[in-house]
């Protein structure tokens, strides 16, 4: 066993629950509610795996404490945006510990919505509905370790579990036919999916990267996802899930020049018309009104859409 080598390694603390409240002088308050995962890596950690030597191991409990320490000491604007907070934690780790080559920080959040009464937001009361989960993952890596003077920053952000459904304006026709094909053409069908969407930023300039409008990009990605699904006529004419996916991603890339690429995973949650012909009732094709949801198996469509090689739009 002593002849084996470590191909990769990382360790840290997962599911660190942290809530930050910002209290303004006029009584208006804001809240951020996160699950944080922090992972450290570096060649000098290998001895902790192969020799039981923990001298350079930054305890996972210390990493947890760092999350709370930074949540308290950082300016509010650097905590309330998940992407900025993730990069702050990751860059703190690689700067503080010379033997840490890379730090990966993932922040997941299900945002609280501010209560409204008479169309006015309440100063300090919130509610949470069943909705999509927002997340971000920042990886800060030294380019010339152990020096922390230069490093690259990769950020992947996105959301998952955004459930959508439409009762028409979707079809699946003119697909490959052979002896194994039993599915009929479906010129009009229900379409439902649970969206996973993520987008990427890459930079060597942390300060500039942190100035990006991450909240606006998140809102725009969600808006484009919903609008392309429901309203884009191109998705009606070529109504496969693949086409809908491409249109969603293309719109995000066109709206936000800072985004390098966009990934979607769209499971096709099937709703099939239930055959009621045994009871003398028509419920297929244009007569369909009663459907049977089928959870498994489901279609599963994915793609990463990027900019042309010549550069960003």
PDB file of C-alpha atoms in Angstrom:
ATOM      1  CA  UNK A   1       0.000   0.000   0.000  1.00  0.00           C
ATOM      2  CA  UNK A   2       2.907   2.354   0.715  1.00  0.00           C
ATOM      3  CA  UNK A   3       3.679   2.352  -3.016  1.00  0.00           C
ATOM      4  CA  UNK A   4       0.347   3.954  -3.895  1.00  0.00           C
ATOM      5  CA  UNK A   5       0.226   7.632  -4.773  1.00  0.00           C
ATOM      6  CA  UNK A   6      -2.397  10.306  -4.179  1.00  0.00           C
ATOM      7  CA  UNK A   7      -3.841  11.608  -7.436  1.00  0.00           C
ATOM      8  CA  UNK A   8      -5.911  14.336  -5.802  1.00  0.00           C
ATOM      9  CA  UNK A   9      -7.036  15.369  -2.363  1.00  0.00           C
ATOM     10  CA  UNK A  10      -9.076  18.011  -0.597  1.00  0.00           C
ATOM     11  CA  UNK A  11     -10.607  18.245   2.841  1.00  0.00           C
ATOM     12  CA  UNK A  12     -12.642  20.699   4.842  1.00  0.00           C
ATOM     13  CA  UNK A  13     -15.954  21.448   6.487  1.00  0.00           C
ATOM     14  CA  UNK A  14     -19.345  20.954   4.855  1.00  0.00           C
ATOM     15  CA  UNK A  15     -22.841  22.214   5.706  1.00  0.00           C
ATOM     16  CA  UNK A  16     -21.714  25.153   7.827  1.00  0.00           C
ATOM     17  CA  UNK A  17     -24.957  26.985   8.565  1.00  0.00           C
ATOM     18  CA  UNK A  18     -24.485  30.723   8.867  1.00  0.00           C
ATOM     19  CA  UNK A  19     -27.008  33.559   8.931  1.00  0.00           C
ATOM     20  CA  UNK A  20     -26.007  37.220   8.676  1.00  0.00           C
ATOM     21  CA  UNK A  21     -28.437  40.005   9.589  1.00  0.00           C
ATOM     22  CA  UNK A  22     -27.806  43.582   8.501  1.00  0.00           C
ATOM     23  CA  UNK A  23     -29.545  46.172  10.690  1.00  0.00           C
ATOM     24  CA  UNK A  24     -29.900  49.669   9.242  1.00  0.00           C
ATOM     25  CA  UNK A  25     -30.366  52.762  11.364  1.00  0.00           C
ATOM     26  CA  UNK A  26     -33.882  53.356  10.029  1.00  0.00           C
ATOM     27  CA  UNK A  27     -35.067  49.917  11.181  1.00  0.00           C
ATOM     28  CA  UNK A  28     -34.819  48.216   7.773  1.00  0.00           C
ATOM     29  CA  UNK A  29     -33.130  44.833   8.066  1.00  0.00           C
ATOM     30  CA  UNK A  30     -31.705  42.303   5.589  1.00  0.00           C
ATOM     31  CA  UNK A  31     -30.884  38.634   5.954  1.00  0.00           C
ATOM     32  CA  UNK A  32     -28.586  36.141   4.214  1.00  0.00           C
ATOM     33  CA  UNK A  33     -28.973  32.447   5.060  1.00  0.00           C
ATOM     34  CA  UNK A  34     -26.243  30.093   3.797  1.00  0.00           C
ATOM     35  CA  UNK A  35     -24.944  26.550   3.811  1.00  0.00           C
ATOM     36  CA  UNK A  36     -21.172  26.735   3.288  1.00  0.00           C
ATOM     37  CA  UNK A  37     -18.709  24.045   2.242  1.00  0.00           C
ATOM     38  CA  UNK A  38     -14.977  24.900   2.437  1.00  0.00           C
ATOM     39  CA  UNK A  39     -12.307  22.556   1.049  1.00  0.00           C
ATOM     40  CA  UNK A  40      -8.525  23.038   1.159  1.00  0.00           C
ATOM     41  CA  UNK A  41      -5.942  21.332  -1.036  1.00  0.00           C
ATOM     42  CA  UNK A  42      -2.192  21.416  -1.481  1.00  0.00           C
ATOM     43  CA  UNK A  43       0.687  19.001  -2.030  1.00  0.00           C
ATOM     44  CA  UNK A  44       1.910  19.371   1.558  1.00  0.00           C
ATOM     45  CA  UNK A  45      -1.303  17.848   2.887  1.00  0.00           C
ATOM     46  CA  UNK A  46      -0.354  14.496   1.361  1.00  0.00           C
ATOM     47  CA  UNK A  47       1.645  13.500   4.438  1.00  0.00           C
ATOM     48  CA  UNK A  48      -1.543  13.606   6.506  1.00  0.00           C
ATOM     49  CA  UNK A  49      -2.894  10.833   4.271  1.00  0.00           C
ATOM     50  CA  UNK A  50       0.262   8.745   3.823  1.00  0.00           C
ATOM     51  CA  UNK A  51       2.161   9.252   7.104  1.00  0.00           C
ATOM     52  CA  UNK A  52      -0.459  10.312   9.636  1.00  0.00           C
ATOM     53  CA  UNK A  53       1.306  13.673   9.990  1.00  0.00           C
ATOM     54  CA  UNK A  54      -1.185  16.392  10.927  1.00  0.00           C
ATOM     55  CA  UNK A  55       1.239  19.243  11.562  1.00  0.00           C
ATOM     56  CA  UNK A  56       0.071  21.249   8.535  1.00  0.00           C
ATOM     57  CA  UNK A  57      -3.597  20.275   8.722  1.00  0.00           C
ATOM     58  CA  UNK A  58      -5.847  23.277   9.304  1.00  0.00           C
ATOM     59  CA  UNK A  59      -8.581  21.638  11.338  1.00  0.00           C
ATOM     60  CA  UNK A  60     -12.001  21.519   9.743  1.00  0.00           C
ATOM     61  CA  UNK A  61     -13.315  23.129  12.942  1.00  0.00           C
ATOM     62  CA  UNK A  62     -10.937  26.049  12.315  1.00  0.00           C
ATOM     63  CA  UNK A  63     -12.365  26.349   8.805  1.00  0.00           C
ATOM     64  CA  UNK A  64     -15.871  26.472  10.271  1.00  0.00           C
ATOM     65  CA  UNK A  65     -14.778  29.193  12.682  1.00  0.00           C
ATOM     66  CA  UNK A  66     -13.297  31.176   9.778  1.00  0.00           C
ATOM     67  CA  UNK A  67     -16.676  31.230   8.024  1.00  0.00           C
ATOM     68  CA  UNK A  68     -18.327  32.776  11.094  1.00  0.00           C
ATOM     69  CA  UNK A  69     -15.407  35.126  11.703  1.00  0.00           C
ATOM     70  CA  UNK A  70     -15.582  36.501   8.156  1.00  0.00           C
ATOM     71  CA  UNK A  71     -19.398  36.682   8.220  1.00  0.00           C
ATOM     72  CA  UNK A  72     -19.027  39.030  11.203  1.00  0.00           C
ATOM     73  CA  UNK A  73     -15.960  41.078  10.241  1.00  0.00           C
ATOM     74  CA  UNK A  74     -16.454  41.607   6.503  1.00  0.00           C
ATOM     75  CA  UNK A  75     -18.456  44.610   5.293  1.00  0.00           C
ATOM     76  CA  UNK A  76     -22.092  43.663   4.805  1.00  0.00           C
ATOM     77  CA  UNK A  77     -21.915  44.041   1.028  1.00  0.00           C
ATOM     78  CA  UNK A  78     -19.248  41.331   0.914  1.00  0.00           C
ATOM     79  CA  UNK A  79     -21.429  38.873   2.835  1.00  0.00           C
ATOM     80  CA  UNK A  80     -24.912  39.421   1.405  1.00  0.00           C
ATOM     81  CA  UNK A  81     -23.974  38.323  -2.142  1.00  0.00           C
ATOM     82  CA  UNK A  82     -23.112  34.579  -2.237  1.00  0.00           C
ATOM     83  CA  UNK A  83     -20.470  34.894  -4.968  1.00  0.00           C
ATOM     84  CA  UNK A  84     -18.609  37.664  -3.166  1.00  0.00           C
ATOM     85  CA  UNK A  85     -18.720  35.903   0.204  1.00  0.00           C
ATOM     86  CA  UNK A  86     -17.454  32.655  -1.359  1.00  0.00           C
ATOM     87  CA  UNK A  87     -14.482  34.419  -2.971  1.00  0.00           C
ATOM     88  CA  UNK A  88     -13.707  36.231   0.275  1.00  0.00           C
ATOM     89  CA  UNK A  89     -13.554  32.982   2.260  1.00  0.00           C
ATOM     90  CA  UNK A  90     -11.490  31.213  -0.425  1.00  0.00           C
ATOM     91  CA  UNK A  91      -9.003  34.048  -0.904  1.00  0.00           C
ATOM     92  CA  UNK A  92      -8.635  34.446   2.887  1.00  0.00           C
ATOM     93  CA  UNK A  93      -7.595  30.792   3.145  1.00  0.00           C
ATOM     94  CA  UNK A  94      -5.004  30.838   0.362  1.00  0.00           C
ATOM     95  CA  UNK A  95      -3.522  34.111   1.640  1.00  0.00           C
ATOM     96  CA  UNK A  96      -3.366  33.067   5.296  1.00  0.00           C
ATOM     97  CA  UNK A  97      -1.856  29.606   4.838  1.00  0.00           C
ATOM     98  CA  UNK A  98       1.256  29.363   2.670  1.00  0.00           C
ATOM     99  CA  UNK A  99       0.881  25.602   2.229  1.00  0.00           C
ATOM    100  CA  UNK A 100      -2.691  25.889   0.922  1.00  0.00           C
ATOM    101  CA  UNK A 101      -2.538  25.847  -2.878  1.00  0.00           C
ATOM    102  CA  UNK A 102      -6.267  26.034  -3.584  1.00  0.00           C
ATOM    103  CA  UNK A 103      -9.477  26.655  -1.680  1.00  0.00           C
ATOM    104  CA  UNK A 104     -12.917  25.701  -2.948  1.00  0.00           C
ATOM    105  CA  UNK A 105     -15.925  27.307  -1.282  1.00  0.00           C
ATOM    106  CA  UNK A 106     -19.516  26.440  -2.141  1.00  0.00           C
ATOM    107  CA  UNK A 107     -22.367  28.581  -0.830  1.00  0.00           C
ATOM    108  CA  UNK A 108     -25.953  27.393  -1.132  1.00  0.00           C
ATOM    109  CA  UNK A 109     -28.993  29.467  -0.220  1.00  0.00           C
ATOM    110  CA  UNK A 110     -32.759  29.362  -0.325  1.00  0.00           C
ATOM    111  CA  UNK A 111     -33.482  33.097  -0.047  1.00  0.00           C
ATOM    112  CA  UNK A 112     -36.008  34.508   2.387  1.00  0.00           C
ATOM    113  CA  UNK A 113     -38.674  36.683   0.746  1.00  0.00           C
ATOM    114  CA  UNK A 114     -39.643  39.915   2.435  1.00  0.00           C
ATOM    115  CA  UNK A 115     -43.265  40.009   3.619  1.00  0.00           C
ATOM    116  CA  UNK A 116     -45.418  42.672   1.976  1.00  0.00           C
ATOM    117  CA  UNK A 117     -48.495  44.395   3.338  1.00  0.00           C
ATOM    118  CA  UNK A 118     -50.409  46.958   1.298  1.00  0.00           C
ATOM    119  CA  UNK A 119     -47.667  46.581  -1.362  1.00  0.00           C
ATOM    120  CA  UNK A 120     -45.016  47.698   1.116  1.00  0.00           C
ATOM    121  CA  UNK A 121     -42.133  45.513   2.245  1.00  0.00           C
ATOM    122  CA  UNK A 122     -42.010  44.776   5.975  1.00  0.00           C
ATOM    123  CA  UNK A 123     -38.881  46.069   7.675  1.00  0.00           C
ATOM    124  CA  UNK A 124     -37.856  42.835   9.363  1.00  0.00           C
ATOM    125  CA  UNK A 125     -40.249  39.956   8.554  1.00  0.00           C
ATOM    126  CA  UNK A 126     -39.694  37.316   5.875  1.00  0.00           C
ATOM    127  CA  UNK A 127     -41.184  34.079   4.554  1.00  0.00           C
ATOM    128  CA  UNK A 128     -39.835  31.190   2.508  1.00  0.00           C
ATOM    129  CA  UNK A 129     -41.822  29.346  -0.154  1.00  0.00           C
ATOM    130  CA  UNK A 130     -40.895  26.074  -1.817  1.00  0.00           C
ATOM    131  CA  UNK A 131     -38.738  27.383  -4.633  1.00  0.00           C
ATOM    132  CA  UNK A 132     -35.458  26.894  -6.425  1.00  0.00           C
ATOM    133  CA  UNK A 133     -32.155  26.761  -4.569  1.00  0.00           C
ATOM    134  CA  UNK A 134     -29.431  29.258  -5.463  1.00  0.00           C
ATOM    135  CA  UNK A 135     -25.786  28.238  -5.154  1.00  0.00           C
ATOM    136  CA  UNK A 136     -22.287  29.378  -6.027  1.00  0.00           C
ATOM    137  CA  UNK A 137     -18.854  27.753  -5.911  1.00  0.00           C
ATOM    138  CA  UNK A 138     -15.624  29.774  -5.890  1.00  0.00           C
ATOM    139  CA  UNK A 139     -12.205  28.208  -6.368  1.00  0.00           C
ATOM    140  CA  UNK A 140      -9.164  30.395  -5.653  1.00  0.00           C
ATOM    141  CA  UNK A 141      -5.866  28.821  -6.756  1.00  0.00           C
ATOM    142  CA  UNK A 142      -2.351  30.175  -6.374  1.00  0.00           C
ATOM    143  CA  UNK A 143      -0.554  30.468  -9.717  1.00  0.00           C
ATOM    144  CA  UNK A 144       2.911  30.343  -8.135  1.00  0.00           C
ATOM    145  CA  UNK A 145       2.621  28.585  -4.763  1.00  0.00           C
ATOM    146  CA  UNK A 146       3.404  29.127  -1.978  1.00  0.00           C
ATOM    147  CA  UNK A 147       3.223  32.811  -2.946  1.00  0.00           C
ATOM    148  CA  UNK A 148      -0.266  34.291  -2.649  1.00  0.00           C
ATOM    149  CA  UNK A 149       0.587  37.324  -4.777  1.00  0.00           C
ATOM    150  CA  UNK A 150      -1.172  35.934  -7.847  1.00  0.00           C
ATOM    151  CA  UNK A 151      -4.050  33.520  -8.163  1.00  0.00           C
ATOM    152  CA  UNK A 152      -6.886  32.600 -10.484  1.00  0.00           C
ATOM    153  CA  UNK A 153     -10.534  32.737  -9.479  1.00  0.00           C
ATOM    154  CA  UNK A 154     -13.164  30.439 -10.971  1.00  0.00           C
ATOM    155  CA  UNK A 155     -16.793  30.974 -10.021  1.00  0.00           C
ATOM    156  CA  UNK A 156     -19.657  28.694 -10.966  1.00  0.00           C
ATOM    157  CA  UNK A 157     -23.091  29.941  -9.979  1.00  0.00           C
ATOM    158  CA  UNK A 158     -26.587  28.754 -10.639  1.00  0.00           C
ATOM    159  CA  UNK A 159     -29.833  27.361  -9.330  1.00  0.00           C
ATOM    160  CA  UNK A 160     -31.587  24.010  -9.228  1.00  0.00           C
ATOM    161  CA  UNK A 161     -35.045  22.564  -8.501  1.00  0.00           C
ATOM    162  CA  UNK A 162     -36.878  25.276 -10.453  1.00  0.00           C
ATOM    163  CA  UNK A 163     -40.009  23.341 -11.435  1.00  0.00           C
ATOM    164  CA  UNK A 164     -41.836  24.527 -14.549  1.00  0.00           C
ATOM    165  CA  UNK A 165     -44.738  23.174 -16.599  1.00  0.00           C
ATOM    166  CA  UNK A 166     -46.703  24.259 -19.644  1.00  0.00           C
ATOM    167  CA  UNK A 167     -49.825  22.591 -20.988  1.00  0.00           C
ATOM    168  CA  UNK A 168     -49.251  23.300 -24.692  1.00  0.00           C
ATOM    169  CA  UNK A 169     -46.763  24.740 -27.215  1.00  0.00           C
ATOM    170  CA  UNK A 170     -44.419  21.798 -26.951  1.00  0.00           C
ATOM    171  CA  UNK A 171     -43.963  18.967 -29.424  1.00  0.00           C
ATOM    172  CA  UNK A 172     -41.711  16.083 -30.356  1.00  0.00           C
ATOM    173  CA  UNK A 173     -41.939  14.919 -33.973  1.00  0.00           C
ATOM    174  CA  UNK A 174     -39.808  13.774 -36.907  1.00  0.00           C
ATOM    175  CA  UNK A 175     -37.334  11.832 -34.748  1.00  0.00           C
ATOM    176  CA  UNK A 176     -35.314   8.753 -35.741  1.00  0.00           C
ATOM    177  CA  UNK A 177     -37.478   5.774 -36.663  1.00  0.00           C
ATOM    178  CA  UNK A 178     -36.433   2.132 -36.595  1.00  0.00           C
ATOM    179  CA  UNK A 179     -37.738  -1.214 -35.293  1.00  0.00           C
ATOM    180  CA  UNK A 180     -37.161  -0.121 -31.668  1.00  0.00           C
ATOM    181  CA  UNK A 181     -39.127   3.117 -31.924  1.00  0.00           C
ATOM    182  CA  UNK A 182     -42.624   2.858 -30.447  1.00  0.00           C
ATOM    183  CA  UNK A 183     -43.233   6.483 -29.423  1.00  0.00           C
ATOM    184  CA  UNK A 184     -45.723   8.229 -31.729  1.00  0.00           C
ATOM    185  CA  UNK A 185     -45.260  11.774 -32.998  1.00  0.00           C
ATOM    186  CA  UNK A 186     -46.439  14.267 -30.401  1.00  0.00           C
ATOM    187  CA  UNK A 187     -47.381  17.478 -32.230  1.00  0.00           C
ATOM    188  CA  UNK A 188     -48.697  19.033 -29.025  1.00  0.00           C
ATOM    189  CA  UNK A 189     -47.928  17.915 -25.513  1.00  0.00           C
ATOM    190  CA  UNK A 190     -47.469  19.020 -21.926  1.00  0.00           C
ATOM    191  CA  UNK A 191     -43.881  19.836 -21.009  1.00  0.00           C
ATOM    192  CA  UNK A 192     -42.504  19.850 -17.490  1.00  0.00           C
ATOM    193  CA  UNK A 193     -38.971  19.893 -16.118  1.00  0.00           C
ATOM    194  CA  UNK A 194     -37.005  20.637 -12.976  1.00  0.00           C
ATOM    195  CA  UNK A 195     -34.336  23.082 -14.137  1.00  0.00           C
ATOM    196  CA  UNK A 196     -30.691  22.986 -13.142  1.00  0.00           C
ATOM    197  CA  UNK A 197     -28.839  25.972 -14.584  1.00  0.00           C
ATOM    198  CA  UNK A 198     -25.279  27.108 -13.934  1.00  0.00           C
ATOM    199  CA  UNK A 199     -22.945  29.705 -15.410  1.00  0.00           C
ATOM    200  CA  UNK A 200     -19.224  30.384 -15.100  1.00  0.00           C
ATOM    201  CA  UNK A 201     -16.904  33.340 -14.524  1.00  0.00           C
ATOM    202  CA  UNK A 202     -13.089  33.168 -14.746  1.00  0.00           C
ATOM    203  CA  UNK A 203     -10.658  35.936 -13.760  1.00  0.00           C
ATOM    204  CA  UNK A 204      -7.266  36.696 -12.250  1.00  0.00           C
ATOM    205  CA  UNK A 205      -8.533  40.008 -10.837  1.00  0.00           C
ATOM    206  CA  UNK A 206     -10.523  39.314  -7.678  1.00  0.00           C
ATOM    207  CA  UNK A 207     -11.440  42.953  -7.020  1.00  0.00           C
ATOM    208  CA  UNK A 208     -12.911  43.407 -10.509  1.00  0.00           C
ATOM    209  CA  UNK A 209     -14.705  40.086 -10.343  1.00  0.00           C
ATOM    210  CA  UNK A 210     -16.357  41.004  -7.044  1.00  0.00           C
ATOM    211  CA  UNK A 211     -17.844  44.111  -8.675  1.00  0.00           C
ATOM    212  CA  UNK A 212     -19.947  42.055 -11.079  1.00  0.00           C
ATOM    213  CA  UNK A 213     -23.738  42.344 -10.570  1.00  0.00           C
ATOM    214  CA  UNK A 214     -24.143  38.760  -9.353  1.00  0.00           C
ATOM    215  CA  UNK A 215     -27.674  39.251  -8.014  1.00  0.00           C
ATOM    216  CA  UNK A 216     -28.789  40.811 -11.308  1.00  0.00           C
ATOM    217  CA  UNK A 217     -27.178  37.967 -13.279  1.00  0.00           C
ATOM    218  CA  UNK A 218     -28.979  35.393 -11.113  1.00  0.00           C
ATOM    219  CA  UNK A 219     -32.298  37.207 -11.593  1.00  0.00           C
ATOM    220  CA  UNK A 220     -31.648  37.557 -15.334  1.00  0.00           C
ATOM    221  CA  UNK A 221     -30.759  33.896 -15.748  1.00  0.00           C
ATOM    222  CA  UNK A 222     -33.964  32.880 -13.996  1.00  0.00           C
ATOM    223  CA  UNK A 223     -36.006  35.410 -15.996  1.00  0.00           C
ATOM    224  CA  UNK A 224     -34.555  34.192 -19.319  1.00  0.00           C
ATOM    225  CA  UNK A 225     -35.162  30.582 -18.330  1.00  0.00           C
ATOM    226  CA  UNK A 226     -38.818  31.218 -17.583  1.00  0.00           C
ATOM    227  CA  UNK A 227     -39.413  33.569 -20.510  1.00  0.00           C
ATOM    228  CA  UNK A 228     -37.802  31.245 -23.070  1.00  0.00           C
ATOM    229  CA  UNK A 229     -39.786  28.307 -21.683  1.00  0.00           C
ATOM    230  CA  UNK A 230     -43.122  30.104 -21.791  1.00  0.00           C
ATOM    231  CA  UNK A 231     -42.933  32.866 -24.395  1.00  0.00           C
ATOM    232  CA  UNK A 232     -40.109  32.533 -26.924  1.00  0.00           C
ATOM    233  CA  UNK A 233     -41.762  31.656 -30.276  1.00  0.00           C
ATOM    234  CA  UNK A 234     -38.636  29.789 -31.414  1.00  0.00           C
ATOM    235  CA  UNK A 235     -39.330  27.261 -28.671  1.00  0.00           C
ATOM    236  CA  UNK A 236     -42.852  26.814 -30.075  1.00  0.00           C
ATOM    237  CA  UNK A 237     -41.785  26.241 -33.672  1.00  0.00           C
ATOM    238  CA  UNK A 238     -38.900  23.906 -32.738  1.00  0.00           C
ATOM    239  CA  UNK A 239     -40.361  22.684 -29.509  1.00  0.00           C
ATOM    240  CA  UNK A 240     -37.920  19.983 -28.434  1.00  0.00           C
ATOM    241  CA  UNK A 241     -36.370  20.316 -24.992  1.00  0.00           C
ATOM    242  CA  UNK A 242     -32.961  20.599 -26.695  1.00  0.00           C
ATOM    243  CA  UNK A 243     -34.030  23.692 -28.617  1.00  0.00           C
ATOM    244  CA  UNK A 244     -35.584  25.264 -25.556  1.00  0.00           C
ATOM    245  CA  UNK A 245     -32.354  24.656 -23.618  1.00  0.00           C
ATOM    246  CA  UNK A 246     -30.224  26.297 -26.308  1.00  0.00           C
ATOM    247  CA  UNK A 247     -32.481  29.362 -26.473  1.00  0.00           C
ATOM    248  CA  UNK A 248     -32.359  29.801 -22.689  1.00  0.00           C
ATOM    249  CA  UNK A 249     -28.554  29.660 -22.592  1.00  0.00           C
ATOM    250  CA  UNK A 250     -28.092  31.845 -25.664  1.00  0.00           C
ATOM    251  CA  UNK A 251     -30.230  34.571 -24.117  1.00  0.00           C
ATOM    252  CA  UNK A 252     -28.163  34.543 -20.906  1.00  0.00           C
ATOM    253  CA  UNK A 253     -24.897  34.820 -22.851  1.00  0.00           C
ATOM    254  CA  UNK A 254     -26.273  37.719 -24.874  1.00  0.00           C
ATOM    255  CA  UNK A 255     -27.525  39.578 -21.798  1.00  0.00           C
ATOM    256  CA  UNK A 256     -24.425  39.165 -19.613  1.00  0.00           C
ATOM    257  CA  UNK A 257     -21.001  39.639 -21.205  1.00  0.00           C
ATOM    258  CA  UNK A 258     -19.186  38.529 -18.036  1.00  0.00           C
ATOM    259  CA  UNK A 259     -20.582  34.996 -18.265  1.00  0.00           C
ATOM    260  CA  UNK A 260     -18.198  32.566 -19.989  1.00  0.00           C
ATOM    261  CA  UNK A 261     -20.571  29.643 -20.529  1.00  0.00           C
ATOM    262  CA  UNK A 262     -23.935  28.264 -19.414  1.00  0.00           C
ATOM    263  CA  UNK A 263     -24.852  24.685 -18.496  1.00  0.00           C
ATOM    264  CA  UNK A 264     -28.378  23.275 -18.234  1.00  0.00           C
ATOM    265  CA  UNK A 265     -29.689  19.906 -17.126  1.00  0.00           C
ATOM    266  CA  UNK A 266     -33.374  19.423 -17.948  1.00  0.00           C
ATOM    267  CA  UNK A 267     -35.066  16.169 -16.991  1.00  0.00           C
ATOM    268  CA  UNK A 268     -38.168  15.717 -19.135  1.00  0.00           C
ATOM    269  CA  UNK A 269     -40.894  14.911 -16.610  1.00  0.00           C
ATOM    270  CA  UNK A 270     -43.499  13.141 -18.721  1.00  0.00           C
ATOM    271  CA  UNK A 271     -47.249  13.692 -18.625  1.00  0.00           C
ATOM    272  CA  UNK A 272     -48.948  11.156 -20.890  1.00  0.00           C
ATOM    273  CA  UNK A 273     -52.655  11.270 -21.862  1.00  0.00           C
ATOM    274  CA  UNK A 274     -54.432   8.378 -20.165  1.00  0.00           C
ATOM    275  CA  UNK A 275     -56.129   6.052 -22.635  1.00  0.00           C
ATOM    276  CA  UNK A 276     -59.840   6.047 -21.741  1.00  0.00           C
ATOM    277  CA  UNK A 277     -61.011   4.318 -24.935  1.00  0.00           C
ATOM    278  CA  UNK A 278     -62.029   1.238 -22.906  1.00  0.00           C
ATOM    279  CA  UNK A 279     -64.695   3.407 -21.347  1.00  0.00           C
ATOM    280  CA  UNK A 280     -65.868   4.893 -24.636  1.00  0.00           C
ATOM    281  CA  UNK A 281     -64.093   8.199 -24.005  1.00  0.00           C
ATOM    282  CA  UNK A 282     -61.685  10.055 -26.283  1.00  0.00           C
ATOM    283  CA  UNK A 283     -58.614  11.315 -24.415  1.00  0.00           C
ATOM    284  CA  UNK A 284     -55.742  11.060 -26.904  1.00  0.00           C
ATOM    285  CA  UNK A 285     -54.086  13.580 -29.272  1.00  0.00           C
ATOM    286  CA  UNK A 286     -56.289  16.681 -29.588  1.00  0.00           C
ATOM    287  CA  UNK A 287     -58.876  15.235 -27.179  1.00  0.00           C
ATOM    288  CA  UNK A 288     -56.398  14.906 -24.309  1.00  0.00           C
ATOM    289  CA  UNK A 289     -57.490  16.507 -21.052  1.00  0.00           C
ATOM    290  CA  UNK A 290     -56.600  13.899 -18.426  1.00  0.00           C
ATOM    291  CA  UNK A 291     -52.935  12.983 -17.978  1.00  0.00           C
ATOM    292  CA  UNK A 292     -50.898  10.471 -15.997  1.00  0.00           C
ATOM    293  CA  UNK A 293     -47.614  11.870 -14.667  1.00  0.00           C
ATOM    294  CA  UNK A 294     -44.692   9.458 -15.062  1.00  0.00           C
ATOM    295  CA  UNK A 295     -41.770  10.102 -12.726  1.00  0.00           C
ATOM    296  CA  UNK A 296     -39.511   7.272 -13.910  1.00  0.00           C
ATOM    297  CA  UNK A 297     -37.986   6.828 -16.367  1.00  0.00           C
ATOM    298  CA  UNK A 298     -37.613  10.377 -17.597  1.00  0.00           C
ATOM    299  CA  UNK A 299     -35.788  12.002 -20.465  1.00  0.00           C
ATOM    300  CA  UNK A 300     -32.621  13.854 -19.479  1.00  0.00           C
ATOM    301  CA  UNK A 301     -31.222  16.624 -21.668  1.00  0.00           C
ATOM    302  CA  UNK A 302     -27.982  18.501 -20.915  1.00  0.00           C
ATOM    303  CA  UNK A 303     -25.646  20.876 -22.734  1.00  0.00           C
ATOM    304  CA  UNK A 304     -22.988  23.486 -22.076  1.00  0.00           C
ATOM    305  CA  UNK A 305     -23.359  26.535 -24.324  1.00  0.00           C
ATOM    306  CA  UNK A 306     -20.406  28.896 -24.723  1.00  0.00           C
ATOM    307  CA  UNK A 307     -19.314  31.867 -26.757  1.00  0.00           C
ATOM    308  CA  UNK A 308     -17.619  31.551 -30.167  1.00  0.00           C
ATOM    309  CA  UNK A 309     -13.851  31.096 -30.044  1.00  0.00           C
ATOM    310  CA  UNK A 310     -13.278  34.681 -31.212  1.00  0.00           C
ATOM    311  CA  UNK A 311     -14.225  35.954 -27.757  1.00  0.00           C
ATOM    312  CA  UNK A 312     -17.039  37.371 -25.717  1.00  0.00           C
ATOM    313  CA  UNK A 313     -19.943  39.223 -27.238  1.00  0.00           C
TER     314      UNK A 313
END
